[in-house]
C-alpha positions as a Markdown table, in Angstrom:
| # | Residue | x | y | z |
|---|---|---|---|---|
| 1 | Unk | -10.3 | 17.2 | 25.6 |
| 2 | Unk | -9.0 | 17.1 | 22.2 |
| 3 | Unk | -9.9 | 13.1 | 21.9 |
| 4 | Unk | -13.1 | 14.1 | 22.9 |
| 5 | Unk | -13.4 | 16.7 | 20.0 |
| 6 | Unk | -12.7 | 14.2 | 17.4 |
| 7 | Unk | -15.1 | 11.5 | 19.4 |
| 8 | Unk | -17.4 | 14.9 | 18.8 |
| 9 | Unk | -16.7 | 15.1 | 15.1 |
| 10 | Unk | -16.9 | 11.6 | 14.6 |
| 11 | Unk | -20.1 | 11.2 | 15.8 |
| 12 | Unk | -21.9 | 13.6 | 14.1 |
| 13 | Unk | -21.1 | 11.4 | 11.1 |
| 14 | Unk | -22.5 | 8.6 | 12.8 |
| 15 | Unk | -19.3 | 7.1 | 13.6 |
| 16 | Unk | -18.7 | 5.9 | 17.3 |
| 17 | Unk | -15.2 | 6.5 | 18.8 |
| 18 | Unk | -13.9 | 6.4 | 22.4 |
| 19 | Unk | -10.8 | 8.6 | 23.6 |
| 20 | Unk | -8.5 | 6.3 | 25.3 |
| 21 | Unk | -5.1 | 8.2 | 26.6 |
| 22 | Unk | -2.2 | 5.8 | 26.8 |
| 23 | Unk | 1.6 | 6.6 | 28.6 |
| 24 | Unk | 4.6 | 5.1 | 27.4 |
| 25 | Unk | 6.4 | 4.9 | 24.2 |
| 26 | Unk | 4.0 | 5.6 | 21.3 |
| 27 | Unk | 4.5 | 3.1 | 18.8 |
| 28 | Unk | 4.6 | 0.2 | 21.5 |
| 29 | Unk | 1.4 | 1.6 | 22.7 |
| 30 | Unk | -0.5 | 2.1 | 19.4 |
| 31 | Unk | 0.3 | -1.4 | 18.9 |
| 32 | Unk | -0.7 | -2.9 | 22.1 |
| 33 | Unk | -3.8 | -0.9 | 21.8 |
| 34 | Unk | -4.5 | -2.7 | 18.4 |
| 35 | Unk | -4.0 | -5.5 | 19.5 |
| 36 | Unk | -5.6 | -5.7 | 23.4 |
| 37 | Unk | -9.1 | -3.4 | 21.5 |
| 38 | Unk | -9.3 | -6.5 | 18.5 |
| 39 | Unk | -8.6 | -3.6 | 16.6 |
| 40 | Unk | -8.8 | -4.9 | 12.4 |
| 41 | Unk | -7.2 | -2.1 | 11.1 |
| 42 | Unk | -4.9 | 1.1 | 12.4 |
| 43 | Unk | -4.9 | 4.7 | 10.7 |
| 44 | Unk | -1.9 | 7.3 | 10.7 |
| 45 | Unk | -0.9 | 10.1 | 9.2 |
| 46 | Unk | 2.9 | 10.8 | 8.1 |
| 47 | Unk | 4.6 | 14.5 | 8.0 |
| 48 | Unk | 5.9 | 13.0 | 4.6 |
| 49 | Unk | 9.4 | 14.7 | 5.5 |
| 50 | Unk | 12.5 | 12.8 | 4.8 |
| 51 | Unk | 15.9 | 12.9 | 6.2 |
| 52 | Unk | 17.7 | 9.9 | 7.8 |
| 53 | Unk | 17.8 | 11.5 | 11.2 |
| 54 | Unk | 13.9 | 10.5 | 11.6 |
| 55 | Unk | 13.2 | 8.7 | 9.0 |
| 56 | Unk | 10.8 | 8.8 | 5.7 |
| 57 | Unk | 7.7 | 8.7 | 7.2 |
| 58 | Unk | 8.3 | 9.7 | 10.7 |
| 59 | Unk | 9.5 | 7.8 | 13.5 |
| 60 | Unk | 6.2 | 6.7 | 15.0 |
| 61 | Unk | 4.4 | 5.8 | 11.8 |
| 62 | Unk | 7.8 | 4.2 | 10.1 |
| 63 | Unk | 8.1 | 2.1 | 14.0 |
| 64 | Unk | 4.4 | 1.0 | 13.7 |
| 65 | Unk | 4.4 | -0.1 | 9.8 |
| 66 | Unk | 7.5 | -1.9 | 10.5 |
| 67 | Unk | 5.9 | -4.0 | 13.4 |
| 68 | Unk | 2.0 | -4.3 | 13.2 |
| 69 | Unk | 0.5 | -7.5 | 12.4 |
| 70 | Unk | -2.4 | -5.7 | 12.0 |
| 71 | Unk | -2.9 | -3.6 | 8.5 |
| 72 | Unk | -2.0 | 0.2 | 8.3 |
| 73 | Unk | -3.8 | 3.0 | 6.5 |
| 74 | Unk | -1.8 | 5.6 | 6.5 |
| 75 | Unk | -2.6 | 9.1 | 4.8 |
| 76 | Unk | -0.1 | 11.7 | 3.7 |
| 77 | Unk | -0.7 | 15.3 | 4.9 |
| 78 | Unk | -1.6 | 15.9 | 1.6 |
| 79 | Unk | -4.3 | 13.9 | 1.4 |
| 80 | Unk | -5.2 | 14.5 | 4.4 |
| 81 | Unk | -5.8 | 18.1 | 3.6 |
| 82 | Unk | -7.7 | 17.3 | 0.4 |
| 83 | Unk | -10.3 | 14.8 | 2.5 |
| 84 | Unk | -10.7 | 18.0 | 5.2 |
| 85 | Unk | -11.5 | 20.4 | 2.2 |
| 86 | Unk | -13.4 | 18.5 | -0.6 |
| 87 | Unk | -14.2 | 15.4 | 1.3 |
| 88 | Unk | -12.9 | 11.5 | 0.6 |
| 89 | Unk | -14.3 | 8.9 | -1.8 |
| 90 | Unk | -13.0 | 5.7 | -2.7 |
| 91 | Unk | -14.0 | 3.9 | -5.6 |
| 92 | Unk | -11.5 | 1.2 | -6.5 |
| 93 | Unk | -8.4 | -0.4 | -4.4 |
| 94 | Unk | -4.6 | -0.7 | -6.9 |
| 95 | Unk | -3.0 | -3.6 | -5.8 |
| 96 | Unk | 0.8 | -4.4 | -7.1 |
| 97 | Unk | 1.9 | -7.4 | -7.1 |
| 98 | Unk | 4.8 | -8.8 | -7.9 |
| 99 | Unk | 4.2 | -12.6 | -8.2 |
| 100 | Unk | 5.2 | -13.2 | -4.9 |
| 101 | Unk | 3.6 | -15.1 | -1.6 |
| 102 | Unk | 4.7 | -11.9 | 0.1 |
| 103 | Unk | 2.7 | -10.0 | -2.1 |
| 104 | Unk | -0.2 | -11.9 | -2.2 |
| 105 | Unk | -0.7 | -11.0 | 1.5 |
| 106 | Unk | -2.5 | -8.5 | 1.0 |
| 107 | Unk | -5.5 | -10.3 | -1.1 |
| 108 | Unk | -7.5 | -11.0 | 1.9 |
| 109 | Unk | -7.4 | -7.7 | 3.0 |
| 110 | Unk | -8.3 | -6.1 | -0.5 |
| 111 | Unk | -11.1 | -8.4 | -1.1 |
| 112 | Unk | -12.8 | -8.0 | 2.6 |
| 113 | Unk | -12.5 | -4.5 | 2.0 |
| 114 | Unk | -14.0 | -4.4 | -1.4 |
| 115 | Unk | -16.5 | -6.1 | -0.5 |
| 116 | Unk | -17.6 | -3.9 | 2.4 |
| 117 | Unk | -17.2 | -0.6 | 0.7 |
| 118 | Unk | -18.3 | -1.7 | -2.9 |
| 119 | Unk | -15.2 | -0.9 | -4.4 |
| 120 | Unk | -13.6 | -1.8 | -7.4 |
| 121 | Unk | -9.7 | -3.8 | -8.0 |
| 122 | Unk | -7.0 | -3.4 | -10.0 |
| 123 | Unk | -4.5 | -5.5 | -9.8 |
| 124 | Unk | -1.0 | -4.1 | -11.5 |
| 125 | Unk | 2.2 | -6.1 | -12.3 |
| 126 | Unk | 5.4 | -4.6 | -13.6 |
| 127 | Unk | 8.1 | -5.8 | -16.0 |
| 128 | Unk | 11.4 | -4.4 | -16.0 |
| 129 | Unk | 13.8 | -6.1 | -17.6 |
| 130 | Unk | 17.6 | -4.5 | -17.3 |
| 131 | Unk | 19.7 | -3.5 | -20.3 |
| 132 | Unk | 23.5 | -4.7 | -19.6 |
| 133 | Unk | 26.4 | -2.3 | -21.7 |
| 134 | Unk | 28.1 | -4.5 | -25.0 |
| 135 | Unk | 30.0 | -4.1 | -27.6 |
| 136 | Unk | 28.2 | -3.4 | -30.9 |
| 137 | Unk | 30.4 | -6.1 | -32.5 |
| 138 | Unk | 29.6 | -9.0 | -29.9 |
| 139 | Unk | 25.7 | -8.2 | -29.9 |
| 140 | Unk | 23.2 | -7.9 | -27.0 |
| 141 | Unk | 23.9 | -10.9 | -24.2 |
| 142 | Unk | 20.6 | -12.1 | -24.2 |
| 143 | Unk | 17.5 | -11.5 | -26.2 |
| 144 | Unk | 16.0 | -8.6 | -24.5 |
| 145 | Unk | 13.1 | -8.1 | -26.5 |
| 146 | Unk | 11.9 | -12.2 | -26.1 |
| 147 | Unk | 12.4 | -11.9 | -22.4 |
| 148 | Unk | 10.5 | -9.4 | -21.9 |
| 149 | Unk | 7.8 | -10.7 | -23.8 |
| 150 | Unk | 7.9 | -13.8 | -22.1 |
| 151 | Unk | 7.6 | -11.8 | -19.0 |
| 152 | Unk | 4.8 | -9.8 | -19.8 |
| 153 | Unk | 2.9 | -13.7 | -21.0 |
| 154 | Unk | 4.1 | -14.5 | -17.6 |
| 155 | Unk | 2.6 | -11.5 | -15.6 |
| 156 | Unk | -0.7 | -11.6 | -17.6 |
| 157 | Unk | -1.3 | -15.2 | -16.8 |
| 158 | Unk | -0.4 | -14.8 | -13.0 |
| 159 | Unk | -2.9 | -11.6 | -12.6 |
| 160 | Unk | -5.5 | -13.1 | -14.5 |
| 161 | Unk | -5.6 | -16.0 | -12.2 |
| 162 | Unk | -5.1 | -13.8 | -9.2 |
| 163 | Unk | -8.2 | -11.3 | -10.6 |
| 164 | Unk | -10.4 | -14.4 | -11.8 |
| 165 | Unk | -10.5 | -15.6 | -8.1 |
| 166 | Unk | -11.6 | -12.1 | -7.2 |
| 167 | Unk | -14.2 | -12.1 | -10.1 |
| 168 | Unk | -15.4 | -15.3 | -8.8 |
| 169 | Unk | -16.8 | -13.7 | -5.4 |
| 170 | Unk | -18.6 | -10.9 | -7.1 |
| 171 | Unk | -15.7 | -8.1 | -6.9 |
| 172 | Unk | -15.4 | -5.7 | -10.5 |
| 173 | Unk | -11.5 | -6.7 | -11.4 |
| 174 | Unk | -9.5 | -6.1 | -14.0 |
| 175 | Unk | -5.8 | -6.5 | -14.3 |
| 176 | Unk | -2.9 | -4.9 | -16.3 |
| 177 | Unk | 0.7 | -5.4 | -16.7 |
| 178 | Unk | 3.2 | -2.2 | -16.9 |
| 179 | Unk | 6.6 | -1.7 | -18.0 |
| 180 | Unk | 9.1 | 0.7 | -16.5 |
| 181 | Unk | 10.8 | 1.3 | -13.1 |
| 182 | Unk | 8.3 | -0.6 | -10.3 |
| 183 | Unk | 8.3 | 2.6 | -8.4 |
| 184 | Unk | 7.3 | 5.0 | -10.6 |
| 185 | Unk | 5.5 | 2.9 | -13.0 |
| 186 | Unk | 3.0 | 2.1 | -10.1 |
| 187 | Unk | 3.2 | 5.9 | -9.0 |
| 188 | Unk | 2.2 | 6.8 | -12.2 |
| 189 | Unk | -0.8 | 4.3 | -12.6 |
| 190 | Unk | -2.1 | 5.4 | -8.9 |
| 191 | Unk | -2.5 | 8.6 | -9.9 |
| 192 | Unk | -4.1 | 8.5 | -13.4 |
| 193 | Unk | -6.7 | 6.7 | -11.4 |
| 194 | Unk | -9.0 | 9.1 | -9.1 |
| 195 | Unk | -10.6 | 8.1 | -6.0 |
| 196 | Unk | -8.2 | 4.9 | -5.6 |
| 197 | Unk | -6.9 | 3.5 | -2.2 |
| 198 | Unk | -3.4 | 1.6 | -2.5 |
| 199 | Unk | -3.0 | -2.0 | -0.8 |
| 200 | Unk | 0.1 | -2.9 | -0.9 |
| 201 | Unk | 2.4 | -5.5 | 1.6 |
| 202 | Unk | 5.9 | -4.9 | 2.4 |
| 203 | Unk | 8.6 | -7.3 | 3.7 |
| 204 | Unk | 8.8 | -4.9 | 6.9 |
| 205 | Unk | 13.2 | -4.8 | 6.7 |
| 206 | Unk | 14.9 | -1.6 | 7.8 |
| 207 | Unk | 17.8 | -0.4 | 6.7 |
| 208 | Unk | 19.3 | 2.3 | 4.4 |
| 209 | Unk | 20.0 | -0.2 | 1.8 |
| 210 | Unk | 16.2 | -0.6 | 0.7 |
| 211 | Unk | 14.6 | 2.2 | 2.8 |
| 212 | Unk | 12.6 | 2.1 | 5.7 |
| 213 | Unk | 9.5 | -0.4 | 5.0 |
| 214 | Unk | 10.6 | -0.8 | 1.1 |
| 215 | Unk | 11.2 | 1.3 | -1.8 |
| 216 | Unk | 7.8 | 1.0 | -3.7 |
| 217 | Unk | 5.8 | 1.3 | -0.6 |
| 218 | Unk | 7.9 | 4.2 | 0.6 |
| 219 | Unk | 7.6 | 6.0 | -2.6 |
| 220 | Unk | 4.1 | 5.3 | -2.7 |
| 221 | Unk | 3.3 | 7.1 | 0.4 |
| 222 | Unk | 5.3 | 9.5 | 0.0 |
| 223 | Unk | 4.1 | 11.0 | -3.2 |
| 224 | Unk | 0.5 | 10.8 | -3.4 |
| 225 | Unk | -2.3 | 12.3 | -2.0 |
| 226 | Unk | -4.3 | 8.6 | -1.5 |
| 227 | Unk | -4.7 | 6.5 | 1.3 |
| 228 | Unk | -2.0 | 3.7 | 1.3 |
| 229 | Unk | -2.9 | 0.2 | 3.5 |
| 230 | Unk | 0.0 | -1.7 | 3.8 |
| 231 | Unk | 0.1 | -5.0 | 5.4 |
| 232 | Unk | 3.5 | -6.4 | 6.9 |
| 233 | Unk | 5.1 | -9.9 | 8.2 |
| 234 | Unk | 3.9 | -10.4 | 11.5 |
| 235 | Unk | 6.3 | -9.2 | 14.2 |
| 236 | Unk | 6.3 | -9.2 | 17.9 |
| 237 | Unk | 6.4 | -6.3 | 20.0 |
């Protein structure tokens, strides 16, 4: 009966839905049910609480991220409560990068979805070069300041070729390098920038040492109210 609500709900937006009631252990079942439907994307909500005992996002959402080969939206209950009372709309997809082939998996998804839903792209690098403690009388161990220019040459060249071959296929781009803490930095971009879904791919470890599906992804979803797609490695159920 309650599936059947939403199917309700649903369809009075002109979306079709069919209630399908599943037993066994949830996140092996959301899965399966991605899979076996030719499902191209799967949506979840998190409780957002944290504590080790059931993870960051939630067991079954953290358990799903970690294993899907298919992409994951997943909305905070904040933003869940700001689409129920205002209303969603997207304009533009952040995607950081980080240079990486890991990284880049994610593209494919961005620009299929862009295209679809007319959105816009940004595409975000971020430089953070450490500081290491000297003594004043031996002088800094490197040149900080030339590295991190180079860096920043480095990211702008990389996004520019990254956003051109969006540009290419008729999708609004632009591109922008940032300097700070990778976390926060992106955190801080995301939410300067209204009506913005995040696309981001993570490398799908567990473990305390870097969180439960990575610590810019985690933080992401964690803190803001927008929808976060996150595409993982491929892994077996």
């Amino acid at each position: 009966r309650y599936l059947e609500g939403i199917a309700q709900y649903l369809a009075v937006r002109r979306i079709a839905a069919e209630p399908v009631v599943v037993y066994g252990d949830a996140p092996q079942e959301i899965l399966s049910q991605g899979r076996e439907g030719g499902c191209d994307l799967i949506a979840m909500s998190t409780r957002g609480r944290s504590g080790l005992g059931r993870g960051l996002l939630g067991s079954v959402t953290d358990a799903v991220i970690r294993s899907s080969d298919i992409p994951v939206v997943v909305v905070s209950p904040k933003g869940g409560q700001q689409g129920q009372e205002g209303g969603m709309s997207l304009k533009r997809v952040v995607v950081p990068l980080d240079g990486s082939t890991l990284a880049e998996t994610v593209l494919p998804h961005v620009k299929e979805m862009a295209r679809r839903l007319s959105l816009e792209v940004d595409l975000v690098q971020v430089v953070n070069v450490a500081t290491w403690p000297y003594g004043g009388h031996d002088g800094p161990p490197v040149d900080v300041i030339g590295l991190e220019e180079r860096m920043e040459a480095d990211a702008a060249a990389y996004l520019e070729r990254v956003g051109r071959g969006f540009s290419d296929e008729g999708i609004p781009t632009q591109w922008k390098v940032l300097k700070g803490s990778p976390g926060l930095t992106i955190l801080s971009y995301a939410q300067g920038s209204p009506e913005n879904l995040i696309a981001i791919s993570t490398h799908g470890r567990s473990g305390l040492g870097r969180l439960v599906i990575g610590s810019v992804a985690d933080l992401l979803i964690r803190s803001l109210g927008t929808p976060v797609l996150v595409v993982g490695p491929s892994h077996a159920v």
